[in-house]
XYZ file of N, CA and C in Angstrom:
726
model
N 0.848 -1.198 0.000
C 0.000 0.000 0.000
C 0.880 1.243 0.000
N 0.374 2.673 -0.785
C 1.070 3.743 -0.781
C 0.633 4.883 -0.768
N 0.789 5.497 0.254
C -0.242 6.677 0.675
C 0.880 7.560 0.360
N -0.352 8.748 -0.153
C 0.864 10.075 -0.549
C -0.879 11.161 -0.771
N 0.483 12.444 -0.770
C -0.012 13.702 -0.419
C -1.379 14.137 -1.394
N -2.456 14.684 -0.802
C -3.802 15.095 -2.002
C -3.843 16.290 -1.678
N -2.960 17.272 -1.487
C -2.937 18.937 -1.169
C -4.195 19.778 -1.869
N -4.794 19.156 -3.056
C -5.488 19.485 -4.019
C -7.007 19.874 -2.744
N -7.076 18.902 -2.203
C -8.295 19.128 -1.549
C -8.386 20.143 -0.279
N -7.498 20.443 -0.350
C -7.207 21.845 0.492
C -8.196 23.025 0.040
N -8.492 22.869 -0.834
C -8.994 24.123 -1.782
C -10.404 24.127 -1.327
N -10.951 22.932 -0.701
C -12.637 22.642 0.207
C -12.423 23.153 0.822
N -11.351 23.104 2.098
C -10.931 23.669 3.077
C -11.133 25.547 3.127
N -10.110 26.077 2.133
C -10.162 27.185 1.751
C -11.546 28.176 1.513
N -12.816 27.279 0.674
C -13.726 27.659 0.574
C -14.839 28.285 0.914
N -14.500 27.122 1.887
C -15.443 27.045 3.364
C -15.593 28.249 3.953
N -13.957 28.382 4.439
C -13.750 29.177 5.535
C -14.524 31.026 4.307
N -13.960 30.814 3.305
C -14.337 31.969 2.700
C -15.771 32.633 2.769
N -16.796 31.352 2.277
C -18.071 31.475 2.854
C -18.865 31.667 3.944
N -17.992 31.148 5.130
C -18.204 31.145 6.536
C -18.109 32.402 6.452
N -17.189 33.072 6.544
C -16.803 35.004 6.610
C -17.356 35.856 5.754
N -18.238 35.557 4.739
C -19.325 36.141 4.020
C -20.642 36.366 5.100
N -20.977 34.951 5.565
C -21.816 34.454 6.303
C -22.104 35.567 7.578
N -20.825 35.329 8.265
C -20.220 35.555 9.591
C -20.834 37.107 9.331
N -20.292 37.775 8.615
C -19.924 39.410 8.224
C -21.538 39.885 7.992
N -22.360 38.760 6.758
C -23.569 39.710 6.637
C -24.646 39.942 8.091
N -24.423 38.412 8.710
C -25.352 38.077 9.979
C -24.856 39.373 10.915
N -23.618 39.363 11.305
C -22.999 40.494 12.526
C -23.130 41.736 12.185
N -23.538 42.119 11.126
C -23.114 43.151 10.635
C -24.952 43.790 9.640
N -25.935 43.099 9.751
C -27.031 42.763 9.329
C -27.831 43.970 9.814
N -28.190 43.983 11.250
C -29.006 45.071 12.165
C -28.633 46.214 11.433
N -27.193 46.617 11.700
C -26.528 47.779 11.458
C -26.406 48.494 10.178
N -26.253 47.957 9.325
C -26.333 47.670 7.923
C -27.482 47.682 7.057
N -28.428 47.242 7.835
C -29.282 46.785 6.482
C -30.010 45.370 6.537
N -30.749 44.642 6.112
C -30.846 43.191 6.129
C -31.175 43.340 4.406
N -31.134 43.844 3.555
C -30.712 43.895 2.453
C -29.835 43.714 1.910
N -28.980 44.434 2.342
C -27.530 44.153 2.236
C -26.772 42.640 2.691
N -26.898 42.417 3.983
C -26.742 41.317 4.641
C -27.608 40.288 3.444
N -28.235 39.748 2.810
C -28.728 38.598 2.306
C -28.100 38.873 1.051
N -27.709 40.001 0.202
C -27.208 40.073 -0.901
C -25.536 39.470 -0.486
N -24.678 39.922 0.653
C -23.494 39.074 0.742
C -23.444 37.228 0.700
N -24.952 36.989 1.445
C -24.967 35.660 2.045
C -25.442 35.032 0.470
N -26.358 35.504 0.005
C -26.383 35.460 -1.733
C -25.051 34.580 -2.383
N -24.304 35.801 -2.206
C -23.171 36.194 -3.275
C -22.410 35.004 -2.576
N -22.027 34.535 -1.206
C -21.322 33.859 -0.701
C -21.901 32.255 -1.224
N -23.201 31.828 -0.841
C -23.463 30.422 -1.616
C -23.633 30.488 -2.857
N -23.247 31.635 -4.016
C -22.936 31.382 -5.720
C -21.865 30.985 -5.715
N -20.743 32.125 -4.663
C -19.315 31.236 -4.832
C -19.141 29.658 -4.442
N -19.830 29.503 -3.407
C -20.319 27.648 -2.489
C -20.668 26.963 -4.096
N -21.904 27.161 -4.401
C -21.976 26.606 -5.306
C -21.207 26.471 -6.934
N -20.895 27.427 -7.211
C -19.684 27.372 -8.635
C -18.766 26.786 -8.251
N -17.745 27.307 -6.998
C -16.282 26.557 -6.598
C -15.979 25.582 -5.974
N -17.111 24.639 -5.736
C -17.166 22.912 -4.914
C -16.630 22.197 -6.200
N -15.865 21.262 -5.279
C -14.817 20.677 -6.590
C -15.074 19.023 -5.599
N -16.191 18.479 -5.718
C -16.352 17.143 -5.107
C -15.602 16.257 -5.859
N -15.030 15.255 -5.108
C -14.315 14.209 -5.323
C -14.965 13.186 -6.496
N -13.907 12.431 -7.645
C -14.946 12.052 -8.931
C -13.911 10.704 -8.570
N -14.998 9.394 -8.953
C -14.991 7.964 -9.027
C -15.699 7.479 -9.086
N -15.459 5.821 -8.931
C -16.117 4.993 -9.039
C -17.252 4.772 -7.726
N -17.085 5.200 -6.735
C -17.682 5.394 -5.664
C -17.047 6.549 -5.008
N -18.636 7.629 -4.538
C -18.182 8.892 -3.484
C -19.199 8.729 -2.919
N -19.948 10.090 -2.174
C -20.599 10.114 -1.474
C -21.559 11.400 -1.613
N -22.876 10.489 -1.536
C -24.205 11.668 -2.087
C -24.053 13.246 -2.145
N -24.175 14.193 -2.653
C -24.125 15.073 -2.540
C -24.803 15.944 -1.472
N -26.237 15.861 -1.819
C -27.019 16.248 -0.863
C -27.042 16.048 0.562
N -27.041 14.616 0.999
C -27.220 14.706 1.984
C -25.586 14.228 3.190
N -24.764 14.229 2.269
C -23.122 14.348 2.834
C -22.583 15.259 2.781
N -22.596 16.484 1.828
C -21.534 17.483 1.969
C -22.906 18.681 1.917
N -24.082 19.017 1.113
C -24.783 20.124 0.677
C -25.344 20.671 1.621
N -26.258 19.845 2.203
C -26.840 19.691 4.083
C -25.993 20.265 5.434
N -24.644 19.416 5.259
C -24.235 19.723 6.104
C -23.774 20.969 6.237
N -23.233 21.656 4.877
C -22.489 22.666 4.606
C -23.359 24.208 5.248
N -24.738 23.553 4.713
C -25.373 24.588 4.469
C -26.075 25.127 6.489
N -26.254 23.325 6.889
C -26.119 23.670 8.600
C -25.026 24.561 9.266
N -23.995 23.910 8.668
C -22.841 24.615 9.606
C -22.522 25.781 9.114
N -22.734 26.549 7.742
C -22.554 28.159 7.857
C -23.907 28.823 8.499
N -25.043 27.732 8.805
C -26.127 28.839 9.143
C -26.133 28.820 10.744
N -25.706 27.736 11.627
C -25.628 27.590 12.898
C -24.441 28.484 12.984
N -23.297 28.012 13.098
C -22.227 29.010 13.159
C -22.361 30.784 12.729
N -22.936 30.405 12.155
C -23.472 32.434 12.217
C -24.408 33.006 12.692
N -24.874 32.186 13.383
C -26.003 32.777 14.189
C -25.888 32.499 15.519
N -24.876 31.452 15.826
C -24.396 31.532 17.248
C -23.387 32.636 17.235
N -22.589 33.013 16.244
C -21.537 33.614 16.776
C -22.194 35.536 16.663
N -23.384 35.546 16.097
C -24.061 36.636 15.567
C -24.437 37.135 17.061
N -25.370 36.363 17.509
C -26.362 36.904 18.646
C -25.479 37.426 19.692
N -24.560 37.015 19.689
C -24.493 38.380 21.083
C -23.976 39.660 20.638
N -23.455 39.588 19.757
C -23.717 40.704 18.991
C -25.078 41.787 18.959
N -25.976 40.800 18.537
C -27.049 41.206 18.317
C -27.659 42.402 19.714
N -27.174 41.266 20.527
C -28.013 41.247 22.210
C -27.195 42.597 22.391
N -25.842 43.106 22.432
C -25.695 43.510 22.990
C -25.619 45.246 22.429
N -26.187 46.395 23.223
C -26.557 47.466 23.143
C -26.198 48.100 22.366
N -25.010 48.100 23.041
C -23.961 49.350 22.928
C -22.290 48.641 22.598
N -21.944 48.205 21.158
C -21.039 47.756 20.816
C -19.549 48.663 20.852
N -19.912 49.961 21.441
C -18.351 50.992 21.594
C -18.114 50.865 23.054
N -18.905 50.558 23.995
C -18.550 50.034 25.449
C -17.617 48.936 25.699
N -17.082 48.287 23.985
C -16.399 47.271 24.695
C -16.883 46.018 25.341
N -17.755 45.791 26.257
C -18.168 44.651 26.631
C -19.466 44.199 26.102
N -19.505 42.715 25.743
C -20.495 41.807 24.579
C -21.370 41.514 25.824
N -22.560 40.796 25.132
C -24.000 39.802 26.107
C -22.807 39.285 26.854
N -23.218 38.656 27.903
C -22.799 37.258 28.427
C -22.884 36.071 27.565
N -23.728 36.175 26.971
C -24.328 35.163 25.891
C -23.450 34.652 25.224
N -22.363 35.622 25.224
C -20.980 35.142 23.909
C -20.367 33.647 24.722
N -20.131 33.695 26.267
C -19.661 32.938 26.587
C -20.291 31.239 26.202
N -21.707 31.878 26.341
C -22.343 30.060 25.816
C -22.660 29.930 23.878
N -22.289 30.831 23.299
C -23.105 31.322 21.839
C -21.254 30.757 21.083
N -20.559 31.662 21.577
C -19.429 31.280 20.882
C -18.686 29.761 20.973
N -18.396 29.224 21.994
C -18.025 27.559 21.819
C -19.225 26.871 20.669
N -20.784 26.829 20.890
C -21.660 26.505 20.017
C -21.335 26.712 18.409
N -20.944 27.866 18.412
C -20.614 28.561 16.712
C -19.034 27.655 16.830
N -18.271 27.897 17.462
C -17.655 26.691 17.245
C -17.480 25.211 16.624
N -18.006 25.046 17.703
C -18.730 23.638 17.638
C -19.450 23.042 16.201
N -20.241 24.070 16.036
C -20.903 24.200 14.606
C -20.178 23.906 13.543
N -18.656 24.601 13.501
C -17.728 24.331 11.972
C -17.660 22.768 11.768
N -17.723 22.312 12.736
C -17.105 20.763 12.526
C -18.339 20.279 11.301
N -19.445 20.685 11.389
C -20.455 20.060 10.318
C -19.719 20.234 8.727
N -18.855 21.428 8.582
C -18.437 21.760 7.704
C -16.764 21.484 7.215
N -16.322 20.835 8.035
C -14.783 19.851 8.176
C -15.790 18.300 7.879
N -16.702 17.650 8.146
C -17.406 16.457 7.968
C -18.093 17.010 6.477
N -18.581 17.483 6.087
C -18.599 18.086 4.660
C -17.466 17.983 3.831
N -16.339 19.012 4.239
C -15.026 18.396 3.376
C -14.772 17.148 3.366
N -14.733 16.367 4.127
C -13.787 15.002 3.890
C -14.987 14.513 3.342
N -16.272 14.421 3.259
C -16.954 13.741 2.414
C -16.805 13.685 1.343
N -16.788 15.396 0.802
C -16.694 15.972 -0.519
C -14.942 15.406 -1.145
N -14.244 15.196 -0.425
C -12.877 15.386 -0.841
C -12.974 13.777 -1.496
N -13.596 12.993 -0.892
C -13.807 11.304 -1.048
C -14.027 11.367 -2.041
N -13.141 9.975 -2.914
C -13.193 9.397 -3.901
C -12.583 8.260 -4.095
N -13.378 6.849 -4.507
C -12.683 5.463 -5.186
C -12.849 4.931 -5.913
N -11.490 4.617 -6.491
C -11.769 4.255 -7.594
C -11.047 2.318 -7.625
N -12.024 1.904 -8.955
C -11.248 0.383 -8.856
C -10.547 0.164 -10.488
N -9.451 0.309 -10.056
C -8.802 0.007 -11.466
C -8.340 -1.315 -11.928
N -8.132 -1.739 -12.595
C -7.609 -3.695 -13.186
C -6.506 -4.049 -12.071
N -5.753 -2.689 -11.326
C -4.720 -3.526 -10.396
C -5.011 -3.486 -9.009
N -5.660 -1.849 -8.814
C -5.403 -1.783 -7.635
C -6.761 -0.767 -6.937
N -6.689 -0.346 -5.824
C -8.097 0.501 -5.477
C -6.868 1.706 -5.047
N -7.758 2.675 -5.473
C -6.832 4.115 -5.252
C -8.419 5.343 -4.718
N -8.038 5.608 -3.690
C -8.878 6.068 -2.002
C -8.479 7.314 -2.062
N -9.090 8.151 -2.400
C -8.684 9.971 -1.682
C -9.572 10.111 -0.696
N -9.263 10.672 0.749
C -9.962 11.395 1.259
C -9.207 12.540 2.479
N -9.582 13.387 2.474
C -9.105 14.521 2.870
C -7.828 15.324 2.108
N -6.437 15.167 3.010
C -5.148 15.617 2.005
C -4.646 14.295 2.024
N -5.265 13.111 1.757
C -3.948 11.885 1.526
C -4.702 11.102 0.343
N -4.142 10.115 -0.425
C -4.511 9.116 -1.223
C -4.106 7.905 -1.288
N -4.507 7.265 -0.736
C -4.107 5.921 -1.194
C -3.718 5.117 -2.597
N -2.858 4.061 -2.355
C -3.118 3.342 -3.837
C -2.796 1.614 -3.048
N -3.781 0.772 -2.818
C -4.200 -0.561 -2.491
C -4.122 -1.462 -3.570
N -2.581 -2.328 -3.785
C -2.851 -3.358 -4.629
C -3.830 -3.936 -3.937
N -4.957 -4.689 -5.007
C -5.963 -5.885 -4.505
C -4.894 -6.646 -4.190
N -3.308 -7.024 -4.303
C -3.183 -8.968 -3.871
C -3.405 -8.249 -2.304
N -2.789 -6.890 -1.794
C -2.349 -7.053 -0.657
C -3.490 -6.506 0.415
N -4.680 -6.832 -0.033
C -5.829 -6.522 0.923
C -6.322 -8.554 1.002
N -6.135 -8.317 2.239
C -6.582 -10.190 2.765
C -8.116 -10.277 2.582
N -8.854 -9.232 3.064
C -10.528 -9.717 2.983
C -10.973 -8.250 3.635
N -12.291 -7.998 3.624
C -12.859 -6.724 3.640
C -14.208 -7.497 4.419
N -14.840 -6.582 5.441
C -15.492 -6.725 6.138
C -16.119 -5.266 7.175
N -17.465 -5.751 7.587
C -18.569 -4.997 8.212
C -17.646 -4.448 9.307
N -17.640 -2.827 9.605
C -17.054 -1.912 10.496
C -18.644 -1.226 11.020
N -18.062 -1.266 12.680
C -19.439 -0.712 13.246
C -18.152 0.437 14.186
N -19.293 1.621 14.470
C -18.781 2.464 15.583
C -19.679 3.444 16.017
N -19.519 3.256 17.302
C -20.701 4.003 18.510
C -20.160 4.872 19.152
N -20.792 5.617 19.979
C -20.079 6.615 21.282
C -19.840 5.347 22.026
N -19.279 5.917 23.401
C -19.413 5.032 24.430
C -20.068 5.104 25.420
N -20.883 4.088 25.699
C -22.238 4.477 26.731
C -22.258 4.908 27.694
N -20.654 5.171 28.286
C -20.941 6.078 29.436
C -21.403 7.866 28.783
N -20.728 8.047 27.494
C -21.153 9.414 27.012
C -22.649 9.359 26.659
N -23.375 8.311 26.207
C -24.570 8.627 26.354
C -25.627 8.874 27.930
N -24.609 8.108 28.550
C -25.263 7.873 30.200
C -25.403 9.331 30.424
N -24.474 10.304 30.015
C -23.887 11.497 30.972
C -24.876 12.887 30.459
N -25.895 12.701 29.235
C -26.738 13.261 28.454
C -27.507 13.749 29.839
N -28.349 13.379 30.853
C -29.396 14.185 31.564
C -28.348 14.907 32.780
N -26.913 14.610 32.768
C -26.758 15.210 34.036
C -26.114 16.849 32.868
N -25.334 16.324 32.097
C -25.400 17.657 31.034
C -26.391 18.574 30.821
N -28.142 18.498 30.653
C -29.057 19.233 30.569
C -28.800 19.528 31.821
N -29.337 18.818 32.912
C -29.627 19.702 33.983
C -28.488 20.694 34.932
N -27.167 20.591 34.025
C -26.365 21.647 34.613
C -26.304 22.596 33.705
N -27.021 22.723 32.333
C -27.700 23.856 31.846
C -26.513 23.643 30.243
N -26.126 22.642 30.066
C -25.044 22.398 28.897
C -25.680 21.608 27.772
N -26.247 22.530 27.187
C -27.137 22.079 26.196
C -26.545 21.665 24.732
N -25.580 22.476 24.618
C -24.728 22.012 23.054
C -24.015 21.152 23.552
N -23.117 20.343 24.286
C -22.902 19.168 24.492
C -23.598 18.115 24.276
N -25.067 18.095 25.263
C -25.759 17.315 25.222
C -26.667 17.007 23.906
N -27.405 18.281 23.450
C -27.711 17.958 22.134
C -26.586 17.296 20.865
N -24.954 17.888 21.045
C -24.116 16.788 20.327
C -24.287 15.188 20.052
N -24.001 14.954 21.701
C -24.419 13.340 21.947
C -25.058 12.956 21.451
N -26.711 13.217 21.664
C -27.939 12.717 21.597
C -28.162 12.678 20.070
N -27.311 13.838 18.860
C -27.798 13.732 17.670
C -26.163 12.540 16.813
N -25.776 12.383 17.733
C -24.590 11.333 17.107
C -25.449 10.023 17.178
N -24.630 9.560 15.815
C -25.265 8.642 15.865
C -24.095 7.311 15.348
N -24.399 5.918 15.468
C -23.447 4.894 15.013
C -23.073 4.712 13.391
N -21.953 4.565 13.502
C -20.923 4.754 11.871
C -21.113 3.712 11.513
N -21.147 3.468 10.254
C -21.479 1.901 9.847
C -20.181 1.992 8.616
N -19.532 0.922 7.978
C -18.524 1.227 6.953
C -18.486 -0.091 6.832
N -17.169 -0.064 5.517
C -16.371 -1.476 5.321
C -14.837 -1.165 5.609
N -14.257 -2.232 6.514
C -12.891 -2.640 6.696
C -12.299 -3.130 5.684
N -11.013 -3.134 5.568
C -10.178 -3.694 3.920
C -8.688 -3.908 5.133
N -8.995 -4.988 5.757
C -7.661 -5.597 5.469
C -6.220 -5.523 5.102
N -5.275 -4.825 5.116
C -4.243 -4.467 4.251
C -3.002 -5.080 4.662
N -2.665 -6.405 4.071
C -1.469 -6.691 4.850
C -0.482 -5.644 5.236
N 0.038 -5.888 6.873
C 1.275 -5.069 7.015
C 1.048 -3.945 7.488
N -0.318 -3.296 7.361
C -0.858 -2.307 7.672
C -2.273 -1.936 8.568
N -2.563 -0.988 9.012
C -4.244 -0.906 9.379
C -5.137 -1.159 8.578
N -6.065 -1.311 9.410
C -7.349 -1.357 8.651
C -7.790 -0.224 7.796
N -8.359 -0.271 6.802
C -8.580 0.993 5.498
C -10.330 1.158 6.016
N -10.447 2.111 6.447
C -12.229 2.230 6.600
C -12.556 3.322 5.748
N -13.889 2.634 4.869
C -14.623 3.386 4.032
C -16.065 3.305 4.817
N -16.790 4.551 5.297
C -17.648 4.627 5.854
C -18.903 4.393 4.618
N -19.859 3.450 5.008
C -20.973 3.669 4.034
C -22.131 4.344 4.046
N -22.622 5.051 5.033
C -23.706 5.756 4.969
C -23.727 6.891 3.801
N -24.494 6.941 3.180
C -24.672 7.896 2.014
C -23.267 7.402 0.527
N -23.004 6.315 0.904
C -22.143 5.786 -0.206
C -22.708 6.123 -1.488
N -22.490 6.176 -2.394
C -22.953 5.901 -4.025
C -22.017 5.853 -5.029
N -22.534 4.396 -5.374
C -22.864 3.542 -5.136
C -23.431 2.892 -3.459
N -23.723 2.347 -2.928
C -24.474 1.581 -1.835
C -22.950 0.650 -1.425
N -22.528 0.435 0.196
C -21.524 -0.299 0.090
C -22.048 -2.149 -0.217
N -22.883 -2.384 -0.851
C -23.258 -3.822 -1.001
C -22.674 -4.030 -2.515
N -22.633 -3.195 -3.442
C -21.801 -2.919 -4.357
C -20.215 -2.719 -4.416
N -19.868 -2.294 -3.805
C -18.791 -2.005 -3.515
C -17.850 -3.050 -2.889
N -18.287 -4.113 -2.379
C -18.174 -5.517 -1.613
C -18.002 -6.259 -2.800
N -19.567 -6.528 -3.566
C -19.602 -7.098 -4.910
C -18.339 -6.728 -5.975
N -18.015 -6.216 -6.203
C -16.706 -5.422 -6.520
C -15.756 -5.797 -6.943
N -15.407 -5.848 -4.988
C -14.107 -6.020 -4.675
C -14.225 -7.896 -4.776
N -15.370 -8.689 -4.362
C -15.374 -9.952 -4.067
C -15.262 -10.385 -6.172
N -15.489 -9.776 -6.896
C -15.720 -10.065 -7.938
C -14.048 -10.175 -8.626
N -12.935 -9.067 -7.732
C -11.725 -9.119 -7.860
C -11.090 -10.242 -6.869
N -11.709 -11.415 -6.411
C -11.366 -12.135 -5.572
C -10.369 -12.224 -4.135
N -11.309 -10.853 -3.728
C -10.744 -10.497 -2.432
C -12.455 -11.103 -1.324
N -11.691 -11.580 -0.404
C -13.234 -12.781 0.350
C -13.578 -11.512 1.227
N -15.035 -11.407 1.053
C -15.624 -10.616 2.404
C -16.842 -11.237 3.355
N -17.074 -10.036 4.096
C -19.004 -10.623 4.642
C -19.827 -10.082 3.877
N -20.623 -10.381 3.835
C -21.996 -9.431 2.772
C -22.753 -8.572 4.358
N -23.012 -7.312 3.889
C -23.290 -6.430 4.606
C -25.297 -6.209 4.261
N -25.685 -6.196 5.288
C -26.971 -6.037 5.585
C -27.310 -5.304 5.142
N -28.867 -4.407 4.622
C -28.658 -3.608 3.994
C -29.282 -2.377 4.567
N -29.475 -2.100 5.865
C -29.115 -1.235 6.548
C -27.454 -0.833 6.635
N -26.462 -1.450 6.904
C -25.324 -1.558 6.750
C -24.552 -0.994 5.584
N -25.394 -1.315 4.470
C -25.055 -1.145 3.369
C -24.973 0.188 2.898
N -26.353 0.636 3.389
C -26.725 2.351 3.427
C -27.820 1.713 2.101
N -28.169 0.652 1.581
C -29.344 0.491 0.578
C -30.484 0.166 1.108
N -31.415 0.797 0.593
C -32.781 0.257 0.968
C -33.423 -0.503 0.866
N -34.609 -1.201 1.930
C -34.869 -2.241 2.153
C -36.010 -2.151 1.277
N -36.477 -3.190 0.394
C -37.594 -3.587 -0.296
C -39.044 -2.981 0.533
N -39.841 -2.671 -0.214
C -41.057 -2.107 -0.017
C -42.008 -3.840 -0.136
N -42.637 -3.480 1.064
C -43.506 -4.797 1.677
C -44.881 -4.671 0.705
C-alpha cells in the first residue's frame, strides 16, 4: 500500500472558511447595515459555495445532498447565528463589553464548523477500482491498495461510548445544552474494513455511499478479495417495499 499527499483538496478547506466570513460578516453586521444588504453578501457567498465545490470524482463517493450540501449549508447557518447573537443582544457595541451570551453562543458557533470539516472530507472522497489496484482519496492523503495485498474486507461498526450517552441528563440539567444535544444527535458509523497486509485497517464509511456499500463488496469480491456481505441497513441500501 502507498499513501501520498492530495494537497489538491485543500482548496474545500479554503472555501469554506471563505463562505463562513461572508456568512459571519452579513449576519454580525445585518441590524446595522441593512438586512438587504446582509442577504445580498450571504447570496453572493453560496454562488461562490456553489460554482467553486470541486467534489471528489470515481467509481464510488458520497451523495451530494445529503453528505456534503446539508451539512455545509447547517454549519454556515448555525455558526453564524451563534456567533451573531451576542452581537445582536448587545446594546452598545463601543462600550467594549459583549451579552454574556458570547460565553455560551461562541463555543456553540464553534462547535458548529465541525459540520463543515465532515462536509469536506466527504466531498474530498473518492474510489476508484482500477484492473490492479483501489486508489482512495480522502481529505489531504490518497491511497493506492494493490488488490493482492488486501486479505478480505469486512462490516465496520462504531458508537459513542455508553458512558457518554449515560452522561446526556446530568449535562441538561447543569444547563449544557450544546454538548448534550451533540451526543444525543450522534449517531453509530457503519462502513467497510479492507484488510491491508502489514498495515491498518482501510475504513470506508458507508452511509450515504454511491454507489451503496453492497456494491462495492460485490466489486471487490468479484476481484477475488473474500468478504461478509453487509446487511442492507449496513449497506446504506434500501430495504424492499412490503
Amino acid at each position: 500500500m502507498r499513501k501520498e499527499a492530495h494537497l489538491v483538496a485543500l482548496w474545500g478547506l479554503v472555501l469554506r472558511a471563505v463562505v463562513l466570513a461572508l456568512v459571519l460578516a452579513a449576519l454580525i453586521a445585518g441590524p446595522r447595515a441593512g438586512w438587504g444588504w446582509a442577504a445580498g453578501l450571504i447570496g453572493a457567498g453560496l454562488v461562490v459555495y456553489a460554482v467553486a465545490r470541486r467534489p471528489g470524482r470515481g467509481d464510488f463517493t458520497y451523495a451530494a445532498a445529503s453528505a456534503i450540501v446539508i451539512p455545509d449549508l447547517l454549519g454556515f447557518a448555525l455558526a453564524g447565528l451563534f456567533a451573531a447573537f451576542p452581537v445582536w443582544a448587545t446594546p452598545d457595541l463601543g462600550s467594549g463589553a459583549l451579552h454574556p451570551s458570547a460565553w455560551l453562543m461562541w463555543p456553540m458557533a464553534l462547535l458548529s464548523t465541525s459540520l463543515l470539516f465532515i462536509a469536506w472530507r466527504s466531498e474530498s472522497f473518492a474510489l476508484r477500482l482500477t484492473p490492479e489496484a483501489l486508489e482512495m482519496t480522502r481529505g489531504v492523503a490518497c491511497w493506492h491498495v494493490p488488490y493482492a495485498e488486501i486479505s478480505e474486507v469486512g462490516p465496520w461498526r462504531r458508537d459513542l461510548p455508553r458512558w457518554m450517552r449515560a452522561v446526556v441528563p446530568f449535562l441538561l440539567a447543569s444547563g449544557r445544552y450544546g454538548p448534550a444535544g451533540a451526543v444525543m444527535l450522534a449517531r453509530e458509523r457503519r462502513g467497510i474494513a479492507l484488510r491491508v497486509r502489514g498495515h491498518p485497517d482501510l475504513i470506508i464509511e458507508t452511509d450515504s455511499l454511491h454507489p451503496a456499500g453492497s456494491k462495492l463488496l460485490k466489486a471487490l469480491s468479484q476481484r477475488g478479495i473474500p468478504g461478509l456481505p453487509l446487511s442492507p441497513a449496513r449497506s446504506g441500501a434500501r430495504a424492499p417495499a412490503s
